[in-house]
Amino acid sequence: MKTKIIQFLILTFLFVYVENLTAQNNECPVLVTQTQIDYMQATQAAREAIDLSNFSNMLHTIPVQAHIIRNNNGVGGISMSEIEAAMVIVNQRYAPNNMFFEMCAAPNYIDSDALYYFGFGPNSTTEVGMAIANQVANVVNVYFAPNLSYCGWAYFPSAQAFGRDWIVMNNICVNNGSTFAHEFGHYFNLYHTHSTAGGAENVTRNGNSSCHNCSTAGDGLCDTPADPVLGCFANVNSVTCNYTRNATDNCGQTYTPPTTNIMSYSCKHCRTDFTQGQLDRILTSYLYDRAYLDASICANTSCIANHNLQSPNDDISTGTTIKYEASNTITATNIIQNGADAIYDAANEITLNAGFSAESGATALMVIEGCGGVYKTSENTNSGINELVEEIAFQTYPNPFSSTSTIEFELPTATAVYVQIYNSSGQLIAALANGETYNSGKHQLNFDANDLPIGMYICQLKINNEVQTKKMLLMR
């Protein structure tokens, strides 16, 4: 019993510590302006004319460009491993819409002491100047910065008329489990669940009641319960995520607010879901407001000139697969952790300085080729440096998939094969081939994910200590 009490106290402390860490930054400052209200009214008929059932089974790839702010010396800033981890959570939250967010180009580094040490605010001259100088067309531009007063913010589609078309994330909030998905929600026209732009929302959902106003007040969606403005510790229990007050609306009815809704101000770790009404508004906004987003850019974007990868910011964490491409050089002092996959591809030179290492169990490939190649990595030795080996034809399809996926590979000669599936945390989920010998030729294995949660999975093919990995997105 004593052990359980201690464990509970430790768990409670961790929740309090994490929430207090991000509480130093104010909540999202996004407000629904009259411009946004007018925009939504003017486009209402066009939105309602969209039949979402025609798009429900389609994959919607959302191209994302990361802009990472560092100091003048190119030091500091969030690591790509941290961003990739946050993207896994975003994709889980948006998977019901078959929306897949892809960081499809190398990060753009903005080296500025002014931006790094002093930050900037929403709609500030500093922010707008930074964005104008770095925007990439037809993608979601996301700026990652330290020292901001807020956890993050985004601009509604109506702000495009004023040249505002990006998301800003505070580094400290990127991996709190919900803020990144929250800001994408604003980008696709979602309001805070406690919004009062159309008036204070009442609790009742009885359409015959004079208090019924959910379609015009609050966030304008009737399947999100009325919200009196949640706050972690203030009126939400940080351990149970339950609402702890008994406030009433203007008609005297007690609130039962959505403490797990991503668009609320509930505890960051409690916010895990969208309602169907929110999902429908997101997809409609993607199809109507953000129709310019072009996933083909992911395949066509050229890499940057130079990468300077430093530890700990650019360490590649366990379970992460990442490729750095440079049209000139790559300099690395970072660490490739056990279970990570990395490709460093530079046209002219790769320099591995003191401090660089690839841990046992990592896979890495260093190749002088340039941008745009497709490679396979060999399982690392103690040195962590691998030779380029003949590519084995290997694919998974469909991808994304909803229940089962086919893993297909083609062998030049008979050999022992290992095919393993891992989740995004690096845990082994299934072993489809465990060293059995397969003849030369094409082979197919089926992966049944009917009992697994939606999210990103990694398929690893290992042949003669040579390893290839493929990401697989499970959606329903």
Coordinates of N, CA and C in Angstrom, one line a residue, residues 93 177-178 259-262 268-274:
R93 N -3.9 12.4 -33.9 CA -5.1 13.2 -33.6 C -5.9 13.5 -34.9
G177 N 2.1 17.2 -25.8 CA 1.1 16.2 -26.1 C -0.1 16.8 -26.8
S178 N -0.3 18.1 -26.9 CA -1.5 18.6 -27.5 C -1.4 20.0 -28.1
T259 N -13.2 18.3 -21.0 CA -11.8 18.4 -20.5 C -10.8 17.7 -21.3
T260 N -11.2 16.8 -22.2 CA -10.3 16.1 -23.1 C -10.2 16.6 -24.5
N261 N -10.9 17.7 -24.7 CA -10.9 18.3 -26.1 C -9.7 19.1 -26.4
I262 N -9.1 18.8 -27.6 CA -7.8 19.5 -27.9 C -7.9 21.0 -28.0
K268 N -2.7 20.1 -20.6 CA -2.1 19.7 -21.9 C -2.2 18.2 -22.1
H269 N -1.8 17.4 -21.1 CA -1.8 16.0 -21.2 C -3.2 15.4 -21.3
C270 N -4.2 16.1 -20.9 CA -5.6 15.6 -20.9 C -6.2 15.8 -22.3
R271 N -5.7 16.7 -23.1 CA -6.4 17.0 -24.4 C -6.0 16.0 -25.5
T272 N -6.9 15.1 -25.8 CA -6.6 14.0 -26.7 C -7.5 13.9 -27.9
D273 N -8.7 14.6 -28.0 CA -9.7 14.3 -29.0 C -10.3 15.5 -29.6
F274 N -10.8 15.3 -30.8 CA -11.7 16.2 -31.5 C -13.1 15.5 -31.5

